Coordinates of C-alpha atoms in Angstrom, one line a residue:
Chain R
M914 CA 0.0 0.0 0.0
R915 CA 1.4 3.4 -1.0
D916 CA -0.7 6.7 -0.4
G917 CA -3.8 4.5 -0.2
R918 CA -3.1 2.6 -3.2
V919 CA -2.6 -1.2 -3.0
L920 CA 0.6 -2.2 -4.5
S921 CA 0.3 -6.0 -3.8
N922 CA -2.0 -8.2 -1.9
V923 CA -0.7 -11.9 -1.8
I924 CA -2.7 -14.9 -0.2
A925 CA -0.4 -17.8 0.9
T926 CA -2.6 -20.6 -0.5
Q927 CA -2.1 -19.1 -4.0
T928 CA 1.8 -18.5 -3.8
I929 CA 2.4 -22.0 -2.5
H930 CA 0.2 -23.5 -4.9
R931 CA 2.2 -22.0 -7.7
K932 CA 5.6 -22.8 -6.0
Y933 CA 4.7 -26.3 -5.1
G934 CA 1.7 -27.2 -6.8
G935 CA 0.1 -28.3 -3.6
V936 CA -2.7 -27.0 -1.4
V937 CA -1.9 -25.7 2.1
P938 CA -4.4 -26.9 4.4
E939 CA -6.6 -24.1 5.4
L940 CA -6.6 -24.6 9.1
A941 CA -3.0 -25.6 9.7
S942 CA -2.2 -22.4 11.4
R943 CA 1.2 -23.4 12.5
A944 CA 2.1 -24.1 8.8
H945 CA 2.0 -20.2 8.5
H946 CA 5.7 -20.2 9.7
K947 CA 6.5 -22.1 6.6
T948 CA 4.7 -19.9 4.2
I949 CA 5.0 -16.4 5.6
T950 CA 8.5 -15.8 4.1
D951 CA 7.4 -16.7 0.8
T952 CA 4.2 -14.8 0.9
V953 CA 6.0 -11.6 2.0
D954 CA 8.6 -12.1 -0.7
Q955 CA 6.2 -12.5 -3.1
A956 CA 4.3 -9.2 -2.0
L957 CA 7.4 -7.2 -2.3
Q958 CA 8.2 -8.6 -5.7
D959 CA 4.9 -7.7 -6.8
A960 CA 5.0 -4.3 -5.4
G961 CA 8.4 -3.9 -6.9
L962 CA 9.9 -2.9 -3.4
G963 CA 12.8 -3.8 -1.5
P964 CA 12.3 -4.5 2.3
D965 CA 14.2 -1.3 3.2
E966 CA 11.7 0.8 1.0
I967 CA 8.6 -0.1 3.4
D968 CA 7.6 2.7 5.7
V969 CA 5.5 0.9 8.3
V970 CA 4.9 -2.7 9.1
G971 CA 1.1 -3.4 9.8
V972 CA 0.1 -6.7 11.4
A973 CA -3.1 -8.3 12.4
N974 CA -2.7 -9.1 16.2
G975 CA -6.4 -10.4 17.0
P976 CA -8.9 -11.7 17.4
G977 CA -8.2 -15.1 15.9
L978 CA -6.2 -18.3 16.7
M979 CA -3.2 -17.6 18.8
G980 CA -1.0 -19.9 16.8
S981 CA -1.7 -18.1 13.4
L982 CA -1.4 -14.7 15.0
L983 CA 1.8 -15.5 16.9
V984 CA 3.5 -16.6 13.6
G985 CA 2.4 -13.2 11.9
L986 CA 3.3 -10.9 14.8
S987 CA 6.7 -12.5 15.5
F988 CA 7.6 -12.0 11.8
A989 CA 6.3 -8.5 11.7
K990 CA 8.2 -7.9 15.0
G991 CA 11.4 -9.3 13.3
F992 CA 10.9 -7.3 10.2
S993 CA 10.3 -4.2 12.2
L994 CA 13.4 -4.6 14.3
A995 CA 15.8 -5.5 11.4
Y996 CA 14.8 -2.8 9.1
G997 CA 14.0 -0.2 11.9
K998 CA 10.4 0.3 10.7
P999 CA 7.5 1.2 13.0
L1000 CA 5.0 -1.5 13.9
V1001 CA 1.4 -1.0 13.9
G1002 CA -1.0 -3.7 15.2
V1003 CA -4.3 -4.1 13.6
N1004 CA -7.8 -5.6 14.9
H1005 CA -8.9 -7.8 12.1
L1006 CA -12.6 -6.8 12.6
D1007 CA -11.5 -3.2 12.3
A1008 CA -9.8 -4.2 9.2
H1009 CA -13.1 -5.4 7.5
I1010 CA -14.5 -2.0 8.2
Y1011 CA -11.5 -0.1 6.7
A1012 CA -11.4 -2.4 3.8
N1013 CA -14.2 -0.1 2.5
F1014 CA -11.7 2.8 2.3
I1015 CA -9.2 1.0 0.0
E1016 CA -11.4 2.1 -3.0
H1017 CA -13.7 4.8 -1.5
Q1018 CA -13.0 8.2 0.4
E1019 CA -13.1 7.7 4.1
R1020 CA -16.5 8.8 5.5
Y1021 CA -17.4 9.5 9.2
P1022 CA -19.8 9.0 10.9
A1023 CA -21.1 5.7 9.4
V1024 CA -22.5 2.3 10.6
A1025 CA -20.5 -0.6 9.5
L1026 CA -22.1 -4.1 9.0
I1027 CA -19.5 -6.9 9.0
V1028 CA -21.1 -10.3 7.6
S1029 CA -19.2 -13.2 6.9
G1030 CA -18.7 -16.7 7.9
G1031 CA -17.3 -16.0 11.2
H1032 CA -18.9 -12.6 12.0
T1033 CA -22.1 -10.7 12.1
R1034 CA -21.7 -7.5 13.7
L1035 CA -22.9 -3.8 13.6
V1036 CA -20.6 -1.1 14.4
R1037 CA -21.1 2.6 14.8
V1038 CA -17.9 4.5 13.4
D1039 CA -17.7 8.0 14.6
G1040 CA -14.2 8.6 13.3
P1041 CA -10.8 6.7 12.8
F1042 CA -10.9 4.1 15.4
D1043 CA -13.8 5.6 17.3
H1044 CA -16.0 2.6 17.3
T1045 CA -19.0 1.3 19.3
T1046 CA -20.3 -2.1 18.8
M1047 CA -24.1 -1.9 18.2
G1048 CA -25.0 -5.5 17.7
A1049 CA -23.5 -9.0 17.1
T1050 CA -24.5 -12.5 16.6
R1051 CA -25.4 -14.4 19.8
D1052 CA -24.8 -17.8 18.2
D1053 CA -24.1 -18.5 14.6
A1054 CA -22.7 -15.9 11.9
A1055 CA -24.8 -15.1 9.0
G1056 CA -22.4 -16.9 6.5
E1057 CA -22.3 -19.9 8.7
A1058 CA -26.1 -20.1 8.4
F1059 CA -25.9 -20.1 4.8
D1060 CA -23.1 -22.7 4.8
K1061 CA -24.6 -25.2 7.3
I1062 CA -28.3 -24.9 5.8
G1063 CA -27.0 -25.5 2.6
K1064 CA -25.4 -28.5 3.7
M1065 CA -28.7 -29.8 5.3
L1066 CA -30.3 -29.2 1.8
G1067 CA -27.7 -31.6 0.2
L1068 CA -25.2 -28.7 -1.1
E1069 CA -21.4 -29.0 -0.7
Y1070 CA -20.0 -27.4 2.4
P1071 CA -19.3 -24.4 2.4
A1072 CA -22.7 -23.9 0.6
G1073 CA -23.2 -20.0 0.7
P1074 CA -22.4 -19.2 -2.9
E1075 CA -24.3 -22.2 -4.4
I1076 CA -27.4 -21.1 -2.2
D1077 CA -27.1 -17.6 -3.7
R1078 CA -27.0 -19.0 -7.2
L1079 CA -30.0 -21.3 -6.8
S1080 CA -32.0 -18.6 -4.8
Q1081 CA -32.0 -16.5 -8.0
G1082 CA -34.4 -19.0 -9.6
G1083 CA -36.5 -19.4 -6.4
D1084 CA -39.6 -18.2 -4.7
P1085 CA -38.5 -16.5 -1.3
Q1086 CA -42.3 -17.0 -0.2
F1087 CA -42.2 -20.8 -0.7
A1088 CA -41.5 -21.7 2.9
Q1089 CA -41.9 -19.4 5.9
Y1090 CA -38.9 -19.5 8.1
P1091 CA -38.3 -17.4 11.2
R1092 CA -36.7 -13.9 11.2
A1093 CA -35.1 -14.3 14.8
M1094 CA -35.3 -11.1 16.9
I1095 CA -36.0 -9.0 13.7
R1096 CA -37.9 -6.3 15.8
E1097 CA -35.8 -7.0 18.9
G1098 CA -32.6 -4.9 19.5
L1099 CA -29.7 -5.0 17.2
D1100 CA -28.1 -8.5 18.2
F1101 CA -28.6 -11.5 15.7
S1102 CA -29.4 -15.1 16.2
F1103 CA -29.3 -17.6 13.3
S1104 CA -29.1 -21.0 15.1
G1105 CA -33.1 -21.2 15.4
L1106 CA -33.3 -20.8 11.8
K1107 CA -31.0 -23.8 11.4
T1108 CA -33.2 -25.7 13.6
S1109 CA -36.4 -24.7 12.0
V1110 CA -35.0 -25.7 8.5
L1111 CA -33.9 -29.0 9.9
Y1112 CA -37.5 -29.7 11.1
D1113 CA -39.1 -28.5 8.0
L1114 CA -36.9 -30.8 6.0
K1115 CA -37.9 -33.7 8.1
D1116 CA -41.4 -33.0 7.2
R1117 CA -40.7 -33.1 3.5
P1118 CA -40.2 -36.1 1.5
P1119 CA -36.6 -36.0 0.0
E1120 CA -38.0 -36.0 -3.9
E1121 CA -39.9 -32.8 -2.9
V1122 CA -36.7 -31.2 -1.2
R1123 CA -34.8 -31.9 -4.5
A1124 CA -37.7 -30.7 -6.7
S1125 CA -37.9 -27.5 -4.7
L1126 CA -34.4 -26.8 -4.0
A1127 CA -34.3 -23.2 -5.7
D1128 CA -37.4 -22.4 -3.7
L1129 CA -36.1 -23.6 -0.4
C1130 CA -32.8 -21.9 -1.0
A1131 CA -34.6 -18.5 -1.9
S1132 CA -36.7 -19.0 1.3
V1133 CA -33.7 -19.4 3.5
S1134 CA -31.8 -16.5 1.8
A1135 CA -34.9 -14.2 2.4
A1136 CA -35.0 -15.2 6.1
I1137 CA -31.3 -14.2 6.6
V1138 CA -31.4 -11.2 4.4
D1139 CA -34.5 -9.9 5.8
V1140 CA -32.9 -9.6 9.3
L1141 CA -29.7 -8.2 7.9
V1142 CA -31.2 -5.5 5.9
E1143 CA -33.9 -4.6 8.7
K1144 CA -31.2 -4.4 11.6
A1145 CA -29.0 -2.4 9.4
R1146 CA -31.8 0.0 8.6
R1147 CA -32.5 0.5 12.3
A1148 CA -28.7 0.9 13.3
V1149 CA -28.4 3.6 10.6
G1150 CA -31.4 5.2 11.8
E1151 CA -30.5 5.0 15.7
A1152 CA -27.1 6.3 14.8
G1153 CA -28.5 9.1 12.7
V1154 CA -25.9 8.5 10.0
G1155 CA -26.1 8.6 6.2
T1156 CA -23.5 6.1 5.2
L1157 CA -23.6 2.1 5.7
L1158 CA -20.4 0.3 5.2
L1159 CA -21.0 -3.2 4.0
S1160 CA -18.1 -5.8 4.4
G1161 CA -17.1 -9.4 4.9
G1162 CA -17.6 -12.4 2.4
V1163 CA -21.4 -12.5 2.7
S1164 CA -21.5 -9.0 1.1
A1165 CA -21.2 -10.8 -2.2
N1166 CA -24.6 -12.3 -1.8
S1167 CA -26.9 -10.9 -4.5
M1168 CA -30.0 -11.0 -2.8
L1169 CA -28.3 -9.1 0.2
R1170 CA -27.0 -6.5 -2.3
A1171 CA -30.1 -5.8 -4.0
R1172 CA -32.4 -5.6 -0.7
M1173 CA -29.5 -3.3 0.8
A1174 CA -29.8 -1.2 -2.4
T1175 CA -33.5 -0.9 -2.0
M1176 CA -33.4 0.0 1.6
A1177 CA -30.7 2.7 1.1
E1178 CA -32.8 4.4 -1.5
E1179 CA -36.0 4.2 0.9
E1180 CA -33.7 5.7 3.8
G1181 CA -31.9 8.0 1.6
I1182 CA -28.6 6.8 2.8
E1183 CA -25.4 5.8 0.9
I1184 CA -24.0 2.2 1.0
Q1185 CA -20.3 1.4 0.4
V1186 CA -19.2 -2.2 -0.6
P1187 CA -15.6 -3.0 -1.2
S1188 CA -14.5 -5.2 -4.3
M1189 CA -15.0 -8.9 -3.6
I1190 CA -11.3 -9.5 -3.0
Y1191 CA -11.3 -6.9 -0.2
C1192 CA -14.5 -8.4 1.4
T1193 CA -12.9 -11.8 2.2
D1194 CA -10.0 -12.0 4.5
N1195 CA -7.0 -10.3 2.8
G1196 CA -3.7 -8.6 3.3
A1197 CA -4.6 -5.1 1.9
M1198 CA -7.3 -4.6 4.3
I1199 CA -4.6 -5.0 7.3
A1200 CA -2.3 -2.6 5.2
K1201 CA -5.0 0.0 4.9
T1202 CA -6.1 0.0 8.4
A1203 CA -2.4 0.2 9.6
E1204 CA -1.9 3.3 7.1
I1205 CA -4.8 5.0 8.7
R1206 CA -3.7 4.1 12.3
Y1207 CA -0.1 5.3 11.6
R1208 CA -1.7 8.4 10.3
E1209 CA -3.6 9.0 13.5
G1210 CA -0.3 8.3 15.3
L1211 CA -1.4 5.0 16.8
V1212 CA 2.0 3.3 16.6
D1213 CA 2.9 0.1 18.7
D1214 CA 6.2 -1.3 19.8
L1215 CA 7.9 -4.8 20.2
S1216 CA 5.6 -5.4 23.3
L1217 CA 2.7 -5.9 21.1
Q1218 CA 0.5 -8.9 22.0
P1219 CA -1.8 -11.1 20.2
Y1220 CA -5.3 -11.7 21.5
A1221 CA -7.9 -14.4 20.7
S1222 CA -11.4 -12.8 21.4
A1223 CA -13.1 -9.6 20.1
A1224 CA -13.5 -7.2 23.1
D1225 CA -17.1 -5.8 23.1
Chain X
M683 CA -25.1 -43.2 31.2
K684 CA -28.0 -40.7 31.8
E685 CA -30.8 -39.5 29.7
I686 CA -32.6 -36.2 29.6
I687 CA -35.3 -35.2 27.2
T688 CA -35.5 -31.4 26.5
H689 CA -38.1 -29.3 24.7
S690 CA -36.7 -25.9 24.4
E691 CA -33.3 -24.1 24.0
E692 CA -33.6 -23.0 27.7
E693 CA -34.0 -26.7 28.8
T694 CA -31.0 -27.8 26.7
M695 CA -29.1 -25.0 28.3
K696 CA -30.2 -26.3 31.6
A697 CA -28.9 -29.7 30.8
G698 CA -25.6 -28.2 29.8
E699 CA -25.3 -26.4 33.0
Q700 CA -26.3 -29.6 35.2
F701 CA -23.8 -31.7 33.3
A702 CA -21.1 -28.9 33.8
K703 CA -21.5 -29.6 37.7
T704 CA -20.0 -33.2 37.2
C705 CA -16.9 -31.9 35.4
K706 CA -13.5 -31.1 36.8
P707 CA -10.4 -29.2 35.7
G708 CA -8.7 -31.2 32.8
D709 CA -11.9 -32.8 31.7
I710 CA -12.2 -33.1 27.9
I711 CA -15.9 -33.6 26.6
G712 CA -16.9 -34.6 23.1
L713 CA -20.4 -33.2 21.9
K714 CA -22.0 -35.3 19.3
G715 CA -25.1 -34.4 17.4
Q716 CA -26.1 -33.3 13.9
L717 CA -26.2 -29.7 12.5
G718 CA -29.0 -27.9 14.5
A719 CA -29.1 -30.7 17.3
G720 CA -28.4 -27.8 20.0
K721 CA -24.6 -28.4 20.7
T722 CA -23.7 -24.7 20.8
H723 CA -26.9 -24.1 23.3
F724 CA -25.6 -27.1 25.5
V725 CA -22.3 -25.1 25.8
K726 CA -24.2 -21.8 26.4
G727 CA -25.6 -23.7 29.5
F728 CA -22.3 -25.4 30.4
V729 CA -20.4 -22.2 31.0
R730 CA -22.9 -20.9 33.4
A731 CA -21.7 -23.4 35.9
F732 CA -18.4 -21.5 35.8
G733 CA -19.8 -18.1 36.3
L734 CA -20.0 -17.0 32.7
S735 CA -23.1 -15.8 31.0
S736 CA -24.6 -17.7 28.1
S737 CA -24.1 -15.0 25.7
T738 CA -20.4 -15.3 26.1
V739 CA -20.7 -18.3 23.9
T740 CA -21.0 -18.1 20.1
S741 CA -20.5 -20.7 17.4
P742 CA -16.9 -21.6 16.9
T743 CA -17.3 -23.2 13.6
F744 CA -14.9 -20.5 12.0
T745 CA -12.8 -19.5 14.7
L746 CA -12.2 -23.4 15.6
I747 CA -11.4 -22.8 19.2
Q748 CA -12.7 -20.0 21.4
E749 CA -11.6 -19.4 25.0
Y750 CA -13.9 -18.3 27.9
E751 CA -12.5 -17.3 31.1
G752 CA -14.7 -18.1 34.0
T753 CA -14.0 -19.8 37.4
L754 CA -12.1 -22.1 35.1
T755 CA -10.9 -21.7 31.5
I756 CA -13.2 -23.3 29.1
W757 CA -11.7 -24.2 25.6
H758 CA -14.7 -24.5 23.1
F759 CA -13.6 -26.4 20.0
D760 CA -15.7 -26.9 16.8
C761 CA -14.1 -29.5 14.5
Y762 CA -16.9 -29.3 11.9
R763 CA -14.5 -27.9 9.3
V764 CA -11.6 -30.2 10.0
K765 CA -10.8 -32.5 7.4
D766 CA -7.8 -34.1 8.9
P767 CA -7.1 -34.5 12.7
K768 CA -3.5 -33.2 12.0
E769 CA -4.9 -30.0 11.2
I770 CA -6.2 -29.5 14.8
L771 CA -2.9 -30.8 16.2
E772 CA -1.3 -28.0 13.9
I773 CA -3.2 -25.4 16.0
G774 CA -1.9 -26.8 19.1
A775 CA -4.9 -29.0 20.3
E776 CA -2.7 -31.1 22.8
E777 CA -1.8 -28.0 24.7
Y778 CA -5.4 -27.3 25.4
F779 CA -6.2 -31.0 26.1
F780 CA -3.5 -31.2 28.9
D781 CA -4.2 -27.8 30.3
Q782 CA -6.1 -27.4 33.5
G783 CA -9.0 -26.0 31.9
I784 CA -12.1 -28.0 30.3
C785 CA -12.2 -28.6 26.7
I786 CA -15.7 -29.0 25.3
I787 CA -15.5 -30.3 21.6
E788 CA -18.3 -30.0 19.0
W789 CA -18.0 -32.7 16.3
P790 CA -15.3 -34.9 18.1
E791 CA -15.9 -37.6 15.4
K792 CA -13.8 -35.5 13.2
I793 CA -10.7 -35.9 15.3
Q794 CA -11.6 -39.2 17.0
E795 CA -8.0 -40.7 16.6
I796 CA -6.2 -37.9 18.6
L797 CA -8.9 -37.5 21.6
P798 CA -7.3 -38.8 24.8
Q799 CA -8.7 -41.9 26.1
E800 CA -10.6 -40.4 29.0
T801 CA -12.7 -38.0 26.9
R802 CA -16.4 -38.2 28.0
F803 CA -19.0 -38.2 25.4
V804 CA -22.6 -36.3 25.3
S805 CA -24.9 -37.0 22.5
L806 CA -27.7 -34.7 21.3
I807 CA -30.5 -36.3 19.3
T808 CA -33.3 -34.5 17.6
Q809 CA -36.6 -36.3 18.0
E810 CA -39.8 -36.5 15.8
N811 CA -41.8 -34.4 18.1
R812 CA -39.3 -31.6 18.0
S813 CA -37.9 -32.4 21.3
R814 CA -34.4 -33.6 22.1
K815 CA -32.8 -36.6 23.8
I816 CA -29.5 -35.8 25.4
L817 CA -27.4 -38.7 26.5
L818 CA -24.6 -38.0 29.1
D819 CA -21.6 -40.0 29.4
V820 CA -22.6 -42.1 26.3
A821 CA -20.2 -44.9 25.3
N822 CA -17.7 -43.8 22.5
F823 CA -18.8 -46.7 20.2
E824 CA -16.7 -45.2 17.2
R825 CA -13.7 -46.2 19.2
S826 CA -14.5 -49.9 20.4

């Protein structure tokens, strides 16, 4: 990243795939220590920079798996020490919010909706790193609900993208699934939907499930999307802001995008969504967030520690 | 083995809280049950016995391991996405297994061969009439 422009954004699975022709197990976090050097090398090469030309080292130090975080953090500290560059720790969830500002102007105040396989969270953003969590999921994340319900419908896990594709030819009114807590606060709950689909499928003969797969997918999507849209609408209203920042992998969902666009028009607000590559986990969003933190004077030192859980 | 029938999320949580009272530091618990069987709600109740609010617990499917600091440390695992038990070893599972906290593991069947012998199992089964049958300290048939 230079002056807000992404120079390189490398994901380890791709580099290693190219280099060794194999796939890195997604979950093998300690294997990160084997891939991090190659990944950083590749990033510098793509950017056409030497390590001494870097101004600031940004690193995600939480929330996440301690094993993975320690690998990245230790590497970043080593880099910072060896080349004498400032170190900036970044919260992974913050980075999903600031991913919006890779391609768009920074706008405050705003409400951010982070919606992915691991997170469903509404955050009020009053200024750079001036955040208040307005609501979060009490059980499953929205992306997890898509993935697991798709699996119940016989689709390959993770099934989110396939549900989205099938939903486009289905009737969202076909089955009535609950919109948990839709009028109650700004927290989310998606595990009841999973249970209700489970029982609904038990009541339907398997051939009917197969024949009405698109309708069932559309009904499930509508149940999830309705809740996300209504809570986002209410959060924006309560915060009294004119901007909604959408991010996380589920922001690719076409029904969610369409319904959010309609909501924005009705409410007279603006919605920003990053390009897909910056919605899912990526290095550029960490770099962007570190750039803004550095600008705001939020610099860390070698005592920076990783943390496992999101603090509310 | 003990059998409990529950009719609501709250009853499933209560069953988890009651079961927790029989657990001691260093215990490892495997929670079996299909998608939507109520495993996460069982854990929500379980943590209450250690002075935590049920809202502390969310699904660890993506995070894989969550840590809750109550009167004891509870490590909440979800192995749903694990394809090979080696993956869970890579993230340091044994360090948690032999810690003085309690490990409670959803989808233990995915890491069967690395689970310590003394692991206790709980099975959650959805029934026709929308109730759930919960089997506490069920034998681990997959191993025998």
